[in-house]
Short mmCIF file of C-alpha atoms in Angstrom, two decimals:
data_model
loop_
_atom_site.label_atom_id
_atom_site.label_comp_id
_atom_site.label_asym_id
_atom_site.label_seq_id
_atom_site.Cartn_x
_atom_site.Cartn_y
_atom_site.Cartn_z
CA MET A 1 57.11 7.86 -38.15
CA GLU A 2 53.59 9.15 -37.44
CA LEU A 3 52.47 5.64 -36.41
CA ALA A 4 55.36 5.41 -33.97
CA GLN A 5 54.23 8.65 -32.37
CA VAL A 6 50.56 7.58 -32.12
CA GLU A 7 51.30 4.35 -30.25
CA PRO A 8 53.01 6.04 -27.24
CA LEU A 9 50.20 8.60 -27.12
CA ALA A 10 47.58 5.83 -26.97
CA GLY A 11 49.57 4.08 -24.26
CA ASP A 12 49.83 7.28 -22.24
CA ARG A 13 46.08 7.80 -22.55
CA VAL A 14 45.34 4.29 -21.26
CA GLN A 15 47.79 4.75 -18.40
CA SER A 16 46.20 8.10 -17.50
CA THR A 17 42.74 6.51 -17.48
CA GLN A 18 43.97 3.72 -15.21
CA LEU A 19 45.57 6.18 -12.80
CA ARG A 20 42.38 8.24 -12.70
CA LYS A 21 40.35 5.11 -11.98
CA TYR A 22 42.64 4.07 -9.12
CA LEU A 23 42.61 7.60 -7.72
CA TRP A 24 38.80 7.65 -7.61
CA ALA A 25 38.79 4.17 -6.06
CA PHE A 26 41.22 5.35 -3.40
CA LEU A 27 39.20 8.50 -2.65
CA TRP A 28 35.91 6.57 -2.35
CA THR A 29 37.59 4.01 -0.07
CA VAL A 30 38.86 6.83 2.14
CA PHE A 31 35.37 8.38 2.20
CA SER A 32 33.66 5.10 3.17
CA SER A 33 36.29 4.40 5.82
CA LEU A 34 35.88 7.90 7.28
CA VAL A 35 32.11 7.40 7.50
CA THR A 36 32.75 4.16 9.42
CA VAL A 37 35.20 5.81 11.83
CA VAL A 38 33.54 9.20 12.34
CA TRP A 39 29.94 8.03 12.71
CA PRO A 40 30.41 6.34 16.13
CA LEU A 41 32.28 9.43 17.37
CA VAL A 42 29.37 11.80 16.64
CA GLN A 43 26.51 9.49 17.64
CA GLY A 44 23.98 10.93 20.03
CA ARG A 45 24.10 14.43 18.59
CA SER A 46 21.09 13.66 16.38
CA PRO A 47 18.65 10.73 15.97
CA TRP A 48 20.00 10.44 12.44
CA LEU A 49 23.45 9.69 13.82
CA ALA A 50 22.56 6.76 16.10
CA TRP A 51 25.18 4.02 15.78
CA ASN A 52 24.44 0.30 16.01
CA PHE A 53 25.47 -2.95 14.36
CA SER A 54 22.98 -2.45 11.51
CA VAL A 55 24.73 0.82 10.65
CA LEU A 56 28.03 -1.06 10.79
CA GLY A 57 26.60 -3.46 8.20
CA ILE A 58 25.84 -0.45 5.98
CA THR A 59 29.34 0.99 6.31
CA VAL A 60 30.98 -2.40 5.66
CA GLY A 61 28.90 -2.57 2.49
CA MET A 62 30.07 0.92 1.52
CA ILE A 63 33.73 0.00 2.02
CA SER A 64 33.25 -3.17 -0.05
CA LEU A 65 31.73 -1.15 -2.89
CA SER A 66 34.62 1.32 -2.76
CA VAL A 67 37.30 -1.39 -2.79
CA SER A 68 35.55 -3.08 -5.73
CA ARG A 69 36.42 -0.03 -7.84
CA PHE A 70 40.03 -1.26 -7.91
CA PHE A 71 38.87 -4.44 -9.71
CA ASP A 72 36.91 -2.95 -12.65
CA VAL A 73 33.51 -3.82 -11.20
CA ARG A 74 30.77 -2.30 -13.35
CA HIS A 75 28.23 -0.39 -11.29
CA PRO A 76 24.83 0.77 -12.61
CA PHE A 77 25.20 4.01 -10.61
CA ALA A 78 27.97 6.58 -10.45
CA ALA A 79 28.12 6.48 -6.64
CA PRO A 80 26.76 3.15 -5.32
CA GLU A 81 28.18 3.91 -1.86
CA LEU A 82 25.91 6.94 -1.53
CA VAL A 83 22.96 5.03 -3.00
CA LEU A 84 23.38 2.36 -0.31
CA LEU A 85 23.74 4.92 2.47
CA VAL A 86 20.78 7.10 1.43
CA PHE A 87 18.51 4.13 0.67
CA SER A 88 19.27 2.41 3.99
CA MET A 89 18.81 5.54 6.07
CA ALA A 90 15.63 6.58 4.21
CA GLN A 91 14.14 3.16 4.88
CA ARG A 92 15.21 3.32 8.50
CA PHE A 93 13.60 6.69 9.20
CA SER A 94 10.45 6.25 7.13
CA PHE A 95 8.74 4.21 9.87
CA PRO A 96 8.65 6.90 12.60
CA VAL A 97 7.17 9.29 10.03
CA PHE A 98 4.65 7.16 8.14
CA LEU A 99 4.00 4.22 10.51
CA PRO A 100 4.77 5.44 14.07
CA GLY A 101 4.31 2.91 16.84
CA GLY A 102 2.87 5.55 19.16
CA THR A 103 -0.10 6.39 16.93
CA THR A 104 -0.56 3.20 14.89
CA ARG A 105 -2.43 0.29 16.47
CA ALA A 106 -0.24 -2.79 16.26
CA ALA A 107 -1.52 -6.35 15.91
CA ASP A 108 1.25 -7.93 18.00
CA GLU A 109 -1.10 -9.56 20.50
CA PHE A 110 -2.95 -11.33 17.66
CA LEU A 111 0.36 -12.47 16.15
CA PHE A 112 1.53 -13.71 19.54
CA CYS A 113 -1.72 -15.62 20.12
CA PHE A 114 -1.46 -17.25 16.70
CA ASP A 115 2.00 -18.56 17.62
CA ILE A 116 0.56 -19.94 20.85
CA LYS A 117 -2.28 -21.54 18.90
CA MET A 118 0.13 -23.21 16.48
CA PHE A 119 2.89 -24.38 18.80
CA GLY A 120 1.45 -24.27 22.30
CA GLN A 121 4.01 -21.60 23.26
CA ASN A 122 5.91 -18.75 21.65
CA CYS A 123 8.95 -20.00 19.73
CA ASP A 124 10.70 -16.65 20.18
CA VAL A 125 10.70 -17.17 23.94
CA ILE A 126 12.34 -20.59 23.59
CA LEU A 127 15.10 -19.34 21.29
CA ALA A 128 15.66 -16.16 23.33
CA LYS A 129 16.20 -18.25 26.45
CA LEU A 130 18.62 -20.43 24.48
CA PHE A 131 20.53 -17.31 23.40
CA ASN A 132 20.77 -16.23 27.05
CA LEU A 133 22.10 -19.66 28.03
CA CYS A 134 24.59 -19.59 25.14
CA PRO A 135 25.64 -15.95 24.63
CA ALA A 136 28.04 -16.89 21.83
CA LEU A 137 25.14 -18.23 19.75
CA GLY A 138 23.14 -15.10 20.42
CA LEU A 139 26.08 -12.91 19.43
CA VAL A 140 26.63 -14.80 16.17
CA CYS A 141 22.93 -14.69 15.28
CA GLY A 142 22.79 -11.00 16.15
CA ALA A 143 25.73 -10.35 13.83
CA PHE A 144 23.96 -12.18 11.00
CA TYR A 145 20.77 -10.22 11.65
CA CYS A 146 22.57 -6.88 11.40
CA ALA A 147 24.72 -7.96 8.45
CA LEU A 148 21.88 -7.81 5.90
CA PRO A 149 23.09 -4.60 4.16
CA ALA A 150 26.61 -6.00 3.86
CA VAL A 151 25.36 -9.36 2.53
CA VAL A 152 23.21 -7.55 -0.04
CA VAL A 153 26.42 -5.87 -1.25
CA PHE A 154 28.44 -9.11 -1.21
CA VAL A 155 25.91 -10.86 -3.46
CA TYR A 156 25.80 -7.75 -5.66
CA LEU A 157 29.58 -7.97 -6.12
CA ALA A 158 29.39 -11.71 -6.82
CA LEU A 159 27.00 -11.16 -9.75
CA PRO A 160 28.28 -11.28 -13.35
CA ASN A 161 30.22 -8.12 -14.14
CA SER A 162 27.34 -6.53 -16.06
CA ARG A 163 25.59 -3.23 -15.38
CA GLN A 164 22.35 -4.75 -16.68
CA VAL A 165 22.34 -7.66 -14.22
CA ARG A 166 23.33 -5.46 -11.28
CA GLN A 167 20.74 -2.84 -12.23
CA ARG A 168 18.01 -5.47 -12.16
CA TYR A 169 19.28 -6.74 -8.81
CA CYS A 170 19.23 -3.22 -7.33
CA ALA A 171 15.72 -2.67 -8.68
CA LEU A 172 14.61 -5.90 -6.99
CA ILE A 173 16.02 -4.84 -3.62
CA ALA A 174 14.58 -1.32 -3.81
CA LEU A 175 11.13 -2.42 -5.02
CA THR A 176 11.00 -5.05 -2.27
CA ALA A 177 11.48 -2.32 0.34
CA VAL A 178 8.65 -0.24 -1.14
CA VAL A 179 6.16 -3.11 -1.37
CA LEU A 180 7.14 -4.33 2.10
CA PHE A 181 6.23 -0.96 3.56
CA ALA A 182 2.77 -1.23 1.97
CA MET A 183 2.34 -4.71 3.47
CA TYR A 184 3.40 -3.53 6.92
CA SER A 185 0.55 -1.01 6.90
CA ILE A 186 -2.02 -3.83 6.55
CA CYS A 187 -0.90 -5.70 9.65
CA PRO A 188 1.50 -3.53 11.69
CA GLY A 189 3.60 -5.48 14.17
CA ALA A 190 6.80 -4.91 16.11
CA GLY A 191 7.83 -8.29 17.54
CA PRO A 192 7.54 -9.89 20.99
CA LYS A 193 10.62 -8.07 22.29
CA PHE A 194 8.82 -4.76 21.85
CA LEU A 195 5.41 -6.05 22.90
CA PHE A 196 6.59 -7.36 26.28
CA ARG A 197 9.64 -5.10 26.76
CA ALA A 198 11.49 -6.06 29.97
CA ASP A 199 9.27 -9.12 30.47
CA PHE A 200 10.73 -10.79 27.37
CA PRO A 201 11.60 -13.65 27.45
CA TYR A 202 11.23 -14.84 31.07
CA LYS A 203 7.96 -13.20 32.13
CA VAL A 204 5.94 -13.59 28.95
CA PRO A 205 2.35 -14.65 29.77
CA ALA A 206 1.16 -18.04 28.57
CA GLN A 207 -2.13 -16.59 27.29
CA ILE A 208 -3.55 -13.12 26.65
CA VAL A 209 -6.82 -11.70 25.33
CA PRO A 210 -5.65 -10.06 22.08
CA HIS A 211 -6.52 -6.55 20.98
CA LEU A 212 -4.91 -3.84 18.86
CA ARG A 213 -2.66 -1.57 20.89
CA PHE A 214 -0.10 1.19 20.60
CA ILE A 215 3.59 0.33 21.12
CA PRO A 216 5.41 3.68 21.47
CA GLY A 217 8.92 3.75 20.09
CA ALA A 218 8.56 0.46 18.22
CA VAL A 219 9.31 -0.05 14.54
CA LEU A 220 6.27 -1.74 12.99
CA ASN A 221 8.00 -3.93 10.40
CA ALA A 222 7.18 -7.47 11.48
CA THR A 223 4.56 -8.90 9.08
CA PRO A 224 5.73 -10.20 6.67
CA SER A 225 9.37 -10.64 7.66
CA GLY A 226 11.55 -8.46 5.46
CA HIS A 227 14.70 -10.20 6.65
CA ILE A 228 13.40 -13.60 5.52
CA ALA A 229 12.16 -12.16 2.23
CA TRP A 230 15.52 -10.55 1.47
CA ALA A 231 17.47 -13.64 2.54
CA LEU A 232 15.40 -15.75 0.12
CA LEU A 233 15.81 -13.22 -2.69
CA LEU A 234 19.58 -13.19 -2.16
CA LEU A 235 19.63 -16.99 -2.31
CA TRP A 236 17.58 -17.08 -5.51
CA ALA A 237 19.76 -14.37 -7.08
CA ALA A 238 22.84 -16.42 -6.19
CA ARG A 239 21.29 -19.58 -7.65
CA ARG A 240 20.57 -17.83 -10.93
CA HIS A 241 23.80 -15.89 -11.36
CA CYS A 242 26.55 -16.95 -8.94
CA GLY A 243 28.73 -19.94 -8.19
CA LYS A 244 28.25 -22.68 -5.61
CA TYR A 245 30.34 -20.93 -2.95
CA CYS A 246 28.08 -17.88 -2.98
CA GLN A 247 24.98 -20.08 -2.97
CA TYR A 248 26.18 -22.05 0.08
CA ASN A 249 26.92 -18.82 1.92
CA CYS A 250 23.42 -17.56 1.14
CA VAL A 251 21.95 -20.78 2.55
CA VAL A 252 23.96 -20.28 5.76
CA PHE A 253 22.79 -16.66 5.92
CA LEU A 254 19.16 -17.76 5.51
CA ILE A 255 19.45 -20.32 8.33
CA PHE A 256 20.99 -17.84 10.76
CA THR A 257 18.47 -15.19 9.71
CA ILE A 258 15.63 -17.55 10.66
CA LEU A 259 17.23 -18.20 14.05
CA SER A 260 18.06 -14.57 14.74
CA THR A 261 14.69 -13.09 13.78
CA MET A 262 13.00 -15.23 16.42
CA GLY A 263 15.73 -15.52 19.04
CA LEU A 264 16.16 -11.75 19.16
CA GLY A 265 12.41 -11.26 19.53
CA GLU A 266 12.11 -9.33 16.27
CA HIS A 267 9.48 -11.52 14.60
CA TYR A 268 6.76 -14.08 15.21
CA VAL A 269 6.77 -17.42 13.38
CA ILE A 270 3.84 -16.39 11.20
CA ASP A 271 5.89 -13.38 10.05
CA LEU A 272 8.52 -15.75 8.69
CA ILE A 273 5.85 -17.91 7.05
CA ALA A 274 4.28 -14.88 5.34
CA GLY A 275 7.70 -13.74 4.18
CA VAL A 276 8.11 -16.81 1.95
CA PRO A 277 5.28 -16.12 -0.56
CA PHE A 278 6.09 -12.42 -0.39
CA ALA A 279 9.66 -13.09 -1.55
CA ALA A 280 8.36 -15.39 -4.30
CA GLY A 281 5.94 -12.69 -5.40
CA MET A 282 8.72 -10.11 -5.66
CA TRP A 283 10.90 -12.48 -7.63
CA VAL A 284 8.25 -13.44 -10.21
CA LEU A 285 7.23 -9.76 -10.42
CA MET A 286 10.73 -8.93 -11.65
CA ASP A 287 10.34 -11.75 -14.19
CA ARG A 288 7.11 -10.05 -15.35
CA ARG A 289 4.98 -13.02 -14.37
CA TRP A 290 2.18 -10.67 -13.40
CA GLN A 291 -0.62 -13.11 -12.53
CA GLU A 292 1.60 -15.24 -10.31
CA ALA A 293 2.93 -12.15 -8.55
CA ILE A 294 -0.60 -10.89 -7.89
CA CYS A 295 -1.57 -14.30 -6.46
CA ALA A 296 1.43 -14.24 -4.12
CA PHE A 297 0.72 -10.72 -2.87
CA LEU A 298 -2.99 -11.50 -2.40
CA LEU A 299 -2.00 -14.51 -0.29
CA VAL A 300 0.22 -12.36 1.94
CA ALA A 301 -2.46 -9.66 2.16
CA ALA A 302 -5.08 -12.28 3.09
CA TRP A 303 -2.86 -13.52 5.92
CA SER A 304 -2.29 -9.95 7.10
CA VAL A 305 -6.01 -9.16 7.19
CA ALA A 306 -6.86 -12.48 8.86
CA LEU A 307 -4.22 -11.95 11.54
CA ARG A 308 -5.03 -8.33 12.30
CA SER A 309 -8.78 -8.96 12.46
CA GLY A 310 -8.41 -12.11 14.57
CA TRP A 311 -10.04 -14.33 11.98
CA ALA A 312 -6.94 -16.54 11.86
CA LEU A 313 -7.44 -17.34 15.54
CA GLN A 314 -10.86 -18.81 14.74
CA LEU A 315 -9.34 -21.55 12.60
CA PRO A 316 -9.03 -25.04 14.11
CA ARG A 317 -5.42 -25.83 14.90
CA GLU A 318 -5.25 -28.48 12.17
CA ALA A 319 -6.60 -26.05 9.59
CA ALA A 320 -4.09 -23.42 10.71
CA TRP A 321 -1.23 -25.89 10.29
CA LEU A 322 -2.51 -26.84 6.83
CA ALA A 323 -2.80 -23.18 5.83
CA CYS A 324 0.76 -22.46 7.01
CA ALA A 325 2.15 -25.49 5.19
CA ALA A 326 0.38 -24.46 1.98
CA THR A 327 1.74 -20.92 2.35
CA VAL A 328 5.34 -22.11 2.67
CA ALA A 329 4.86 -24.56 -0.22
CA PHE A 330 3.34 -21.91 -2.49
CA PRO A 331 6.71 -20.72 -3.91
CA PHE A 332 7.43 -24.27 -5.08
CA TYR A 333 4.28 -23.99 -7.19
CA LEU A 334 5.43 -20.61 -8.54
CA ARG A 335 8.93 -21.96 -9.22
CA PRO A 336 10.67 -18.60 -8.70
CA ILE A 337 13.87 -19.92 -10.32
CA SER A 338 12.04 -20.65 -13.56
CA PRO A 339 14.27 -22.12 -16.31
CA VAL A 340 12.30 -20.14 -18.92
CA ALA A 341 12.76 -16.84 -17.07
CA ALA A 342 16.43 -17.62 -16.45
CA ALA A 343 16.98 -18.35 -20.14
CA ARG A 344 15.19 -15.13 -21.09
CA GLU A 345 17.42 -13.12 -18.74
CA SER A 346 20.54 -14.90 -20.00
CA VAL A 347 19.69 -13.77 -23.53
CA GLY A 348 19.26 -10.21 -22.26
CA PHE A 349 22.55 -10.44 -20.35
CA ALA A 350 24.39 -11.64 -23.46
CA ALA A 351 22.91 -8.79 -25.48
CA GLY A 352 23.80 -6.16 -22.90
CA SER A 353 27.01 -7.54 -21.44
CA GLY A 354 28.99 -4.79 -23.06
CA GLY A 355 27.29 -2.19 -20.86
#
């Protein structure tokens, strides 16, 4: 008789837990949706409330995290929606405070001249003109460029349903942002769109005498390219943990990120090149391959110093091409998707999959 009474009580407890879970999922979804709807309505009242497509990417990511609560997704944080919002906004507003374009001398003219040295003309100008001729392509690439926060969340949700794996992924994304900021301070740059302003892309000079200069109002986050670094990290995370569908989508995202960073005038080609070893360095750092990570970061730092000082412009064109090719090939030497590291993490995942 007692056993018959215990079983309904246990069932009621499980049902109550499920209802509570769905209630919290519903409330978080409402909160994320309200942020998405209300934010554009109050924009302009404060610099913190400016609305653009990048903010839309953040709010889409928040809604996705909230909806995932209905499907028993295990999060390493109690409120991942707020973590995403606070992290994204803190990163966004750290540049005007710690690396302001109006008081920090940017190396954009040196970066621009290096592109001219390598290719005979600025590749950003070519792609920007193509975007103007084909607005649909420019719109699609712009959407991909602003979708980074949402794509970070999509890959996060595609990971194995383990707090341990997702915690490591979040640590990788956050640490990348911190180290990127340190790299930006070595060779601050804004991108040709901010260097030439209204003259971009049709009135960009063929040659200039480079010097460090202030670019008021610009965000100095060009070298190395954070977008390329994150796109590569997302692809490598998908290769290690996710299925083929997610991997193919990450490849598409990487391709459109490359096109958009240049076609929108946000980066120079050398920024993209420097972003490759930087991403590899971050990945092997998380695998605790310390020496290889240090080598990767030293390579990126060497490029940053050489570009800002103008030393890179002294290289013969053939030597510059060889140096760029070696820089892009460097991650293949590091083998960021190391079978040994993957096996080590798989053991850790199996041990902690109950978390």
